Short mmCIF file of C-alpha atoms and ligand atoms in Angstrom, two decimals:
data_model
loop_
_atom_site.label_atom_id
_atom_site.label_comp_id
_atom_site.label_asym_id
_atom_site.label_seq_id
_atom_site.Cartn_x
_atom_site.Cartn_y
_atom_site.Cartn_z
CA MET A 1 -0.05 0.11 -0.50
CA PRO A 2 1.65 3.10 -0.97
CA SER A 3 2.05 6.02 1.84
CA HIS A 4 -0.10 8.95 2.51
CA ARG A 5 3.03 10.67 1.24
CA GLN A 6 3.33 8.87 -1.99
CA LEU A 7 -0.46 9.32 -2.29
CA PHE A 8 0.31 13.08 -2.42
CA LEU A 9 2.96 13.20 -4.53
CA ASN A 10 1.59 11.18 -7.10
CA HIS A 11 -1.69 12.09 -7.23
CA LEU A 12 -2.33 15.52 -5.47
CA ALA A 13 -2.01 18.38 -7.79
CA GLN A 14 1.35 20.31 -6.40
CA THR A 15 1.87 24.18 -6.09
CA SER A 16 5.73 23.93 -5.48
CA ASP A 17 8.78 21.30 -5.70
CA ALA A 18 9.07 21.79 -2.24
CA PRO A 19 5.70 21.15 0.17
CA LEU A 20 5.90 21.18 3.97
CA MET A 21 4.24 17.53 3.70
CA LEU A 22 3.72 17.64 7.48
CA GLU A 23 0.85 14.95 7.86
CA MET A 24 -1.50 16.08 10.52
CA VAL A 25 -4.35 13.90 12.18
CA SER A 26 -6.02 16.21 14.70
CA ALA A 27 -5.85 19.50 15.66
CA GLU A 28 -7.28 21.42 18.63
CA GLY A 29 -6.85 24.59 19.66
CA ILE A 30 -3.47 26.19 18.60
CA TYR A 31 -2.13 22.49 18.63
CA MET A 32 -1.63 20.27 15.61
CA THR A 33 -0.77 16.97 16.13
CA ASP A 34 1.00 14.49 13.23
CA VAL A 35 1.00 10.68 12.24
CA ASP A 36 4.01 10.00 14.84
CA ASP A 37 1.85 11.65 17.22
CA LYS A 38 4.12 14.66 17.39
CA LYS A 39 2.41 18.10 18.62
CA TYR A 40 3.18 21.40 16.86
CA LEU A 41 1.98 24.68 18.11
CA ASP A 42 0.36 26.43 15.01
CA LEU A 43 1.64 30.20 14.71
CA ILE A 44 0.06 31.00 11.30
CA SER A 45 -3.23 29.52 11.73
CA GLY A 46 -3.03 27.78 8.85
CA ILE A 47 -2.99 30.35 6.81
CA GLY A 48 -4.74 33.47 8.84
CA VAL A 49 -7.70 30.88 9.53
CA SER A 50 -8.07 29.50 13.01
CA ASN A 51 -8.49 33.27 14.60
CA VAL A 52 -10.41 31.37 17.44
CA GLY A 53 -8.13 28.12 17.42
CA HIS A 54 -8.52 24.66 16.09
CA ARG A 55 -11.91 23.12 16.72
CA HIS A 56 -13.06 25.32 18.75
CA PRO A 57 -15.84 23.60 20.84
CA LYS A 58 -18.92 26.43 20.12
CA VAL A 59 -17.87 26.36 16.44
CA ILE A 60 -17.75 22.31 16.00
CA LYS A 61 -21.26 22.60 18.46
CA ALA A 62 -22.93 24.31 15.64
CA ILE A 63 -21.68 22.23 12.70
CA LYS A 64 -22.84 19.50 14.35
CA ASP A 65 -26.21 20.70 14.79
CA GLN A 66 -26.24 21.72 11.59
CA VAL A 67 -25.61 18.42 10.02
CA ASP A 68 -28.05 16.90 11.78
CA LYS A 69 -30.78 19.58 10.50
CA HIS A 70 -29.73 20.04 6.37
CA LEU A 71 -27.17 20.50 3.94
CA HIS A 72 -27.49 21.80 0.86
CA VAL A 73 -31.31 22.48 -0.06
CA MET A 74 -30.75 25.31 -2.51
CA VAL A 75 -29.07 27.80 -4.22
CA TYR A 76 -27.99 30.90 -2.88
CA GLY A 77 -30.44 33.61 -2.83
CA GLU A 78 -33.59 31.23 -3.47
CA PHE A 79 -34.85 29.93 -0.19
CA VAL A 80 -34.37 31.54 3.63
CA GLN A 81 -31.85 29.13 5.45
CA SER A 82 -32.00 30.00 9.02
CA PRO A 83 -27.87 29.84 9.26
CA GLN A 84 -27.47 32.43 6.15
CA VAL A 85 -30.12 35.00 7.81
CA ARG A 86 -28.37 34.77 10.99
CA LEU A 87 -24.86 35.04 9.76
CA ALA A 88 -25.78 38.28 7.55
CA GLU A 89 -27.57 40.21 10.58
CA ALA A 90 -24.73 39.48 12.81
CA LEU A 91 -22.32 40.46 10.49
CA SER A 92 -24.08 43.60 9.48
CA LYS A 93 -24.15 44.44 13.20
CA THR A 94 -20.09 44.61 13.04
CA LEU A 95 -20.10 46.99 10.05
CA PRO A 96 -21.23 50.66 10.04
CA ASN A 97 -25.11 51.14 9.34
CA LYS A 98 -24.53 51.77 5.51
CA ILE A 99 -23.03 48.41 5.58
CA ASP A 100 -26.26 46.35 5.75
CA SER A 101 -26.29 43.96 2.70
CA VAL A 102 -24.28 40.52 2.97
CA TYR A 103 -23.42 38.26 -0.13
CA LEU A 104 -22.08 34.67 0.99
CA VAL A 105 -19.89 33.20 -1.34
CA ASN A 106 -17.13 29.87 -0.71
CA SER A 107 -13.57 31.67 -0.50
CA GLY A 108 -11.63 34.88 -0.64
CA SER A 109 -11.31 34.91 -4.39
CA GLU A 110 -14.53 34.36 -5.06
CA ALA A 111 -15.97 37.35 -2.51
CA ILE A 112 -13.29 39.63 -4.49
CA GLU A 113 -14.86 38.37 -7.77
CA GLY A 114 -18.14 39.45 -6.25
CA ALA A 115 -16.78 42.87 -5.10
CA MET A 116 -15.10 43.56 -8.59
CA LYS A 117 -18.23 42.80 -10.34
CA LEU A 118 -20.56 44.89 -7.78
CA ALA A 119 -18.10 47.96 -8.13
CA LYS A 120 -18.42 47.85 -11.95
CA ARG A 121 -22.21 47.54 -12.16
CA TYR A 122 -22.98 50.25 -9.56
CA THR A 123 -20.87 53.22 -10.93
CA GLY A 124 -21.08 51.86 -14.56
CA ARG A 125 -17.13 52.17 -15.03
CA SER A 126 -14.78 49.48 -15.73
CA GLU A 127 -11.49 50.77 -14.36
CA LEU A 128 -9.64 49.28 -11.23
CA VAL A 129 -7.08 50.48 -9.21
CA ALA A 130 -5.25 48.04 -6.85
CA CYS A 131 -1.48 47.97 -5.10
CA HIS A 132 1.48 46.99 -5.70
CA ASN A 133 2.47 43.65 -3.95
CA ALA A 134 -1.26 43.18 -2.98
CA TYR A 135 -2.91 39.72 -3.11
CA HIS A 136 -6.62 39.12 -3.63
CA GLY A 137 -6.48 35.76 -4.77
CA SER A 138 -5.70 33.25 -7.89
CA SER A 139 -8.71 33.27 -9.87
CA HIS A 140 -8.55 35.45 -12.99
CA GLY A 141 -10.30 38.43 -11.86
CA ALA A 142 -8.36 38.78 -8.38
CA LEU A 143 -5.16 37.81 -10.30
CA SER A 144 -5.48 40.99 -12.30
CA LEU A 145 -5.37 42.99 -9.04
CA THR A 146 -2.40 41.01 -7.60
CA GLY A 147 0.54 43.14 -7.57
CA SER A 148 3.42 41.02 -8.58
CA GLU A 149 4.27 40.40 -12.20
CA SER A 150 5.47 36.99 -11.64
CA PHE A 151 2.29 36.10 -10.41
CA LYS A 152 0.61 37.44 -13.34
CA ARG A 153 2.85 36.72 -16.25
CA ASN A 154 2.09 33.48 -17.69
CA TYR A 155 -1.56 34.15 -17.56
CA ARG A 156 -1.95 37.27 -19.53
CA PRO A 157 -4.46 38.56 -20.81
CA LEU A 158 -6.05 39.35 -17.72
CA LEU A 159 -8.45 41.77 -17.19
CA PRO A 160 -8.24 45.32 -18.94
CA GLY A 161 -8.01 48.97 -17.34
CA VAL A 162 -6.37 47.73 -13.83
CA SER A 163 -3.52 49.65 -12.80
CA HIS A 164 -1.36 49.81 -9.37
CA VAL A 165 -0.10 52.57 -7.08
CA ARG A 166 2.27 51.68 -3.93
CA PHE A 167 0.39 51.01 -0.91
CA GLY A 168 0.65 53.85 1.50
CA CYS A 169 1.78 56.48 -0.91
CA ILE A 170 -0.60 59.29 -0.78
CA ASP A 171 0.76 60.91 -4.38
CA ASP A 172 -0.38 57.98 -5.87
CA LEU A 173 -3.83 57.99 -5.19
CA ASN A 174 -4.19 60.71 -8.21
CA LYS A 175 -4.57 57.54 -10.27
CA ILE A 176 -7.95 56.80 -8.88
CA THR A 177 -9.90 59.23 -11.34
CA SER A 178 -13.53 59.27 -12.02
CA GLU A 179 -12.89 56.87 -14.52
CA THR A 180 -12.10 54.66 -11.61
CA ALA A 181 -14.93 52.06 -10.54
CA ALA A 182 -13.09 51.02 -7.17
CA PHE A 183 -10.22 50.78 -5.58
CA VAL A 184 -9.25 47.89 -3.97
CA ILE A 185 -6.64 47.53 -1.22
CA GLU A 186 -5.94 45.29 1.61
CA THR A 187 -6.53 47.06 4.65
CA VAL A 188 -3.61 45.80 6.33
CA GLN A 189 -1.22 44.15 3.09
CA GLY A 190 -0.71 40.52 4.17
CA GLU A 191 1.29 38.97 0.99
CA ALA A 192 3.55 42.08 1.13
CA GLY A 193 4.91 41.08 4.14
CA LEU A 194 2.94 43.17 6.34
CA LYS A 195 2.36 46.90 5.32
CA VAL A 196 0.29 49.19 7.51
CA GLY A 197 -0.55 52.59 6.11
CA SER A 198 -0.49 56.09 8.07
CA GLN A 199 -3.81 57.74 9.72
CA ASP A 200 -3.20 60.66 6.95
CA TYR A 201 -3.04 57.49 4.17
CA TRP A 202 -6.09 56.05 5.11
CA LYS A 203 -8.23 59.65 5.32
CA ALA A 204 -6.66 60.78 2.08
CA VAL A 205 -8.11 57.24 0.51
CA ARG A 206 -11.59 57.69 1.64
CA ASP A 207 -11.00 61.43 0.54
CA ARG A 208 -9.95 60.78 -3.14
CA CYS A 209 -12.46 57.99 -3.49
CA SER A 210 -15.42 59.84 -2.18
CA LEU A 211 -14.22 62.87 -4.64
CA THR A 212 -13.95 60.62 -7.73
CA GLY A 213 -16.73 58.64 -7.26
CA ALA A 214 -14.69 55.29 -7.17
CA LEU A 215 -15.91 52.75 -4.20
CA LEU A 216 -13.52 51.88 -1.94
CA ILE A 217 -13.19 48.12 -1.63
CA LEU A 218 -11.61 47.07 1.62
CA ASP A 219 -9.95 43.21 1.20
CA GLU A 220 -10.14 42.14 4.84
CA ILE A 221 -9.69 38.32 4.23
CA GLN A 222 -6.80 38.04 5.94
CA CYS A 223 -6.78 41.28 8.33
CA GLY A 224 -10.40 41.30 9.51
CA PHE A 225 -12.19 39.01 12.01
CA GLY A 226 -9.92 40.01 14.95
CA ARG A 227 -6.72 39.58 13.38
CA THR A 228 -5.52 43.05 13.87
CA GLY A 229 -7.12 43.50 17.77
CA LYS A 230 -10.28 45.03 16.08
CA PHE A 231 -13.01 43.33 14.35
CA TRP A 232 -12.67 44.90 11.30
CA ALA A 233 -9.26 46.40 10.52
CA PHE A 234 -10.56 49.58 9.32
CA GLU A 235 -11.69 50.27 12.49
CA HIS A 236 -8.49 51.26 13.68
CA TYR A 237 -8.30 54.32 10.95
CA GLY A 238 -11.85 55.98 11.49
CA ILE A 239 -12.67 55.38 7.69
CA GLU A 240 -15.68 53.14 6.33
CA PRO A 241 -15.37 51.34 3.02
CA ASP A 242 -18.05 51.07 0.29
CA ILE A 243 -17.68 47.41 0.31
CA ILE A 244 -15.67 44.93 2.63
CA VAL A 245 -14.36 41.58 2.28
CA SER A 246 -14.10 38.51 3.81
CA ALA A 247 -12.90 34.92 4.63
CA LYS A 248 -10.57 32.60 5.86
CA GLY A 249 -10.44 33.31 9.29
CA MET A 250 -14.51 34.29 8.99
CA GLY A 251 -15.78 30.19 9.14
CA GLY A 252 -13.63 28.95 12.02
CA GLY A 253 -12.09 26.74 9.95
CA MET A 254 -15.03 25.65 7.44
CA PRO A 255 -14.46 27.39 3.68
CA ILE A 256 -16.42 30.86 3.30
CA GLY A 257 -16.53 33.95 2.23
CA SER A 258 -18.83 37.11 1.49
CA PHE A 259 -18.83 40.74 0.34
CA MET A 260 -20.80 43.16 2.14
CA ALA A 261 -22.04 46.34 0.94
CA SER A 262 -25.60 48.66 1.27
CA LYS A 263 -28.56 47.39 0.19
CA GLU A 264 -28.78 50.13 -2.82
CA LEU A 265 -25.40 48.93 -4.05
CA MET A 266 -26.46 45.31 -3.53
CA HIS A 267 -29.75 45.67 -5.69
CA VAL A 268 -27.63 45.78 -9.05
CA PHE A 269 -27.49 42.08 -8.77
CA THR A 270 -31.33 41.71 -9.22
CA GLU A 271 -31.99 43.26 -12.71
CA ASN A 272 -31.43 44.00 -15.87
CA PRO A 273 -30.63 40.89 -16.09
CA VAL A 274 -31.95 39.21 -12.85
CA LEU A 275 -29.58 37.19 -11.27
CA GLY A 276 -26.66 39.43 -12.10
CA HIS A 277 -24.12 37.50 -9.61
CA ILE A 278 -24.89 33.65 -8.86
CA SER A 279 -23.50 30.79 -6.95
CA THR A 280 -24.63 26.91 -5.83
CA PHE A 281 -22.98 26.68 -2.82
CA GLY A 282 -22.55 30.50 -1.74
CA GLY A 283 -23.15 30.64 1.90
CA HIS A 284 -23.42 26.83 2.78
CA PRO A 285 -25.46 26.02 5.67
CA VAL A 286 -22.69 24.58 7.59
CA SER A 287 -20.16 26.73 6.77
CA SER A 288 -22.53 29.82 7.52
CA ALA A 289 -23.48 27.75 10.97
CA ALA A 290 -19.83 28.00 11.84
CA ALA A 291 -19.26 31.74 10.71
CA LEU A 292 -21.79 32.60 12.90
CA ALA A 293 -20.22 30.70 16.04
CA THR A 294 -16.85 32.06 15.15
CA LEU A 295 -18.38 35.29 15.09
CA GLU A 296 -19.96 35.08 18.37
CA VAL A 297 -16.95 33.25 19.96
CA ILE A 298 -14.38 36.68 19.45
CA GLN A 299 -17.58 38.67 20.67
CA GLU A 300 -18.21 36.53 23.64
CA GLU A 301 -15.21 35.43 24.57
CA ASP A 302 -13.67 39.08 24.45
CA LEU A 303 -10.79 37.88 22.07
CA LEU A 304 -10.01 41.35 20.91
CA ASP A 305 -9.16 42.50 24.57
CA ASN A 306 -5.50 41.45 24.60
CA VAL A 307 -4.73 41.28 21.27
CA ALA A 308 -2.24 44.52 21.64
CA GLU A 309 -0.57 42.78 24.75
CA LYS A 310 0.09 39.94 23.18
CA GLU A 311 1.48 41.78 20.10
CA LEU A 312 3.50 43.46 22.39
CA LEU A 313 5.05 40.16 23.96
CA PHE A 314 5.89 39.33 20.79
CA HIS A 315 8.12 42.56 20.32
CA THR A 316 9.57 41.98 23.24
CA LEU A 317 10.37 38.72 23.30
CA LEU A 318 11.97 38.19 19.86
CA LYS A 319 15.14 39.88 20.31
CA HIS A 320 18.22 38.73 18.39
CA PRO A 321 20.87 40.21 16.30
CA LYS A 322 19.60 37.95 13.02
CA ILE A 323 16.19 39.46 13.57
CA LYS A 324 16.19 43.14 11.64
CA ALA A 325 12.81 44.38 11.84
CA ILE A 326 9.18 42.93 13.21
CA ARG A 327 6.26 44.65 11.44
CA SER A 328 2.85 44.30 12.87
CA LYS A 329 -0.78 45.30 13.28
CA GLY A 330 -2.55 43.31 16.29
CA LEU A 331 -1.49 39.76 15.90
CA MET A 332 -0.43 39.93 12.19
CA MET A 333 3.03 39.99 12.41
CA ALA A 334 6.24 39.76 10.06
CA VAL A 335 9.91 38.98 11.32
CA GLU A 336 12.30 40.00 8.93
CA PHE A 337 15.82 38.38 8.06
CA GLU A 338 18.46 39.21 6.00
CA SER A 339 17.01 36.91 3.43
CA TYR A 340 15.07 34.13 2.41
CA ASP A 341 18.37 31.61 2.39
CA VAL A 342 18.98 33.08 6.00
CA LEU A 343 15.27 32.39 7.04
CA LYS A 344 14.61 28.98 5.68
CA PRO A 345 16.28 27.10 7.85
CA ILE A 346 15.32 28.64 10.72
CA ILE A 347 11.61 27.87 9.86
CA ASP A 348 12.57 24.27 9.23
CA ARG A 349 14.50 23.87 12.20
CA ALA A 350 11.49 25.92 14.27
CA ILE A 351 9.23 22.71 12.86
CA GLU A 352 11.51 20.17 13.77
CA LEU A 353 11.18 21.70 17.60
CA GLY A 354 7.38 21.80 17.07
CA VAL A 355 6.41 25.41 15.78
CA VAL A 356 4.80 25.99 12.39
CA THR A 357 5.51 29.31 10.84
CA ASP A 358 6.49 30.08 7.15
CA TRP A 359 6.96 33.32 5.00
CA PHE A 360 5.26 35.38 2.74
CA LEU A 361 4.12 35.00 -1.20
CA PHE A 362 5.76 38.59 -1.83
CA ASN A 363 8.44 38.75 0.78
CA ASP A 364 10.37 35.66 1.29
CA GLN A 365 12.67 36.61 3.84
CA SER A 366 10.46 37.67 6.31
CA MET A 367 8.50 34.99 8.85
CA ARG A 368 4.77 34.76 9.43
CA ILE A 369 3.59 34.94 12.85
CA ALA A 370 -0.43 34.94 12.90
CA PRO A 371 -1.42 32.34 15.70
CA PRO A 372 -4.94 31.76 16.68
CA LEU A 373 -6.10 34.81 18.89
CA ILE A 374 -6.49 32.37 21.82
CA ILE A 375 -3.05 31.46 22.20
CA THR A 376 -2.10 32.83 26.03
CA LYS A 377 0.72 34.34 27.35
CA ASP A 378 2.59 31.68 28.35
CA GLU A 379 2.28 29.92 24.83
CA ILE A 380 3.66 32.89 23.34
CA LYS A 381 6.61 32.79 26.04
CA LYS A 382 7.11 28.94 24.74
CA ALA A 383 6.78 29.93 20.93
CA CYS A 384 9.41 32.60 21.10
CA LYS A 385 11.86 30.26 22.99
CA ILE A 386 11.59 27.57 20.16
CA ILE A 387 11.89 30.32 17.32
CA LEU A 388 15.09 32.06 19.23
CA GLN A 389 16.75 28.32 19.56
CA ALA A 390 16.18 27.80 15.91
CA ILE A 391 17.55 31.21 15.30
CA ASN A 392 20.54 29.79 17.38
CA ASP A 393 21.07 26.37 16.11
CA VAL A 394 21.01 26.78 12.52
N1 PMP B 401 -7.07 38.00 -0.22
C1 PMP B 401 -6.47 38.43 0.69
C2 PMP B 401 -5.56 39.38 1.43
C3 PMP B 401 -5.49 37.16 1.02
O1 PMP B 401 -4.90 37.15 1.94
C4 PMP B 401 -6.10 35.79 0.54
C5 PMP B 401 -5.44 34.23 0.70
N2 PMP B 401 -4.36 33.91 1.16
C6 PMP B 401 -7.51 35.83 -0.55
C7 PMP B 401 -7.37 37.41 -1.03
C8 PMP B 401 -7.61 34.40 -1.27
O2 PMP B 401 -8.20 34.15 -0.57
P1 PMP B 401 -8.33 32.34 -1.09
O3 PMP B 401 -7.69 31.80 -0.92
O4 PMP B 401 -9.83 31.87 -0.15
O5 PMP B 401 -9.17 32.52 -2.08
#
């Protein structure tokens, strides 16, 4: 009988020639356990997903309760399904009053696709502006927005009319014009290796979009659902988007995504023609039940309260001559080393020592740290000790 590792290599389509190939058989809280019963502390939440930890009991209960009632019964948008409508209401309550309509989909890329279509349809414009080093997903539309030429080169032609600006640069905002349907931007840039805009930048972004009539689409797929210490990262900046996009951490470990806007905007999908955006599985009842439980866990267990303290603890503990810088917003962190060649053996050694981290798509000399928000201070101390040991060992 071939081993699972052989089956993985023989039959599962590969995305790199050096996959991590850990074989987990269970996961609970901040830990994952492999086939040899070795425990790993998950410092990246598989990536940016397990914000409430693996298999949170309330999420598991919601999933089981829903499985006992029904799975798929109808395509999105036709039947009244209690997990979907209760989730939509709960999401609306976390958002500014004007954002009261939620379109449920299955993933981040899909949510971005929906948001792009919504902006084009509502404004009647076709141009889009995004940021260099942005990551918005792997489907063709989302890839068109992605700000890395090497990822796009082999897939042209992509969407026409997409231009890119430097994240954080106020002067570049002039590229947003009265021809622009939307400016699509991550509230905290993730795969760029953690980039955070200033308060002034965000005010300028909002002002420029309002002035030109371009919609502001915030991609909070990685930085939303509590990751930065606020439920939504835009709350740090005192601005409001026109459309906000969520996925990853939203499902508490189940696949789900959403794009959210005002009812007035969303209305355009219902007419001329009807069914302007449709999905078979969007807002699957089991995923929706899990997402509602996840949202409630974040609120009821006050998971946001000590994110800033935990962030500071990482900064205090991770001191080493080989660490060049630490960038962070809440528990979304990048620890920078001199190069990938310096970092990769450290990541490998940390995994041997039982701590899982990785690097960023567009910043491979920085270690990603994005643990479940439930991580305790003692667990942070333990994780940092292991990272420092890994640095010293290699
Ligand atoms: N936007 C951002 C900011 C992301 O981090 C990701 C996933 N890494 C996506 C979009 C795409 O999400 P998905 O992989 O669920 O399609």
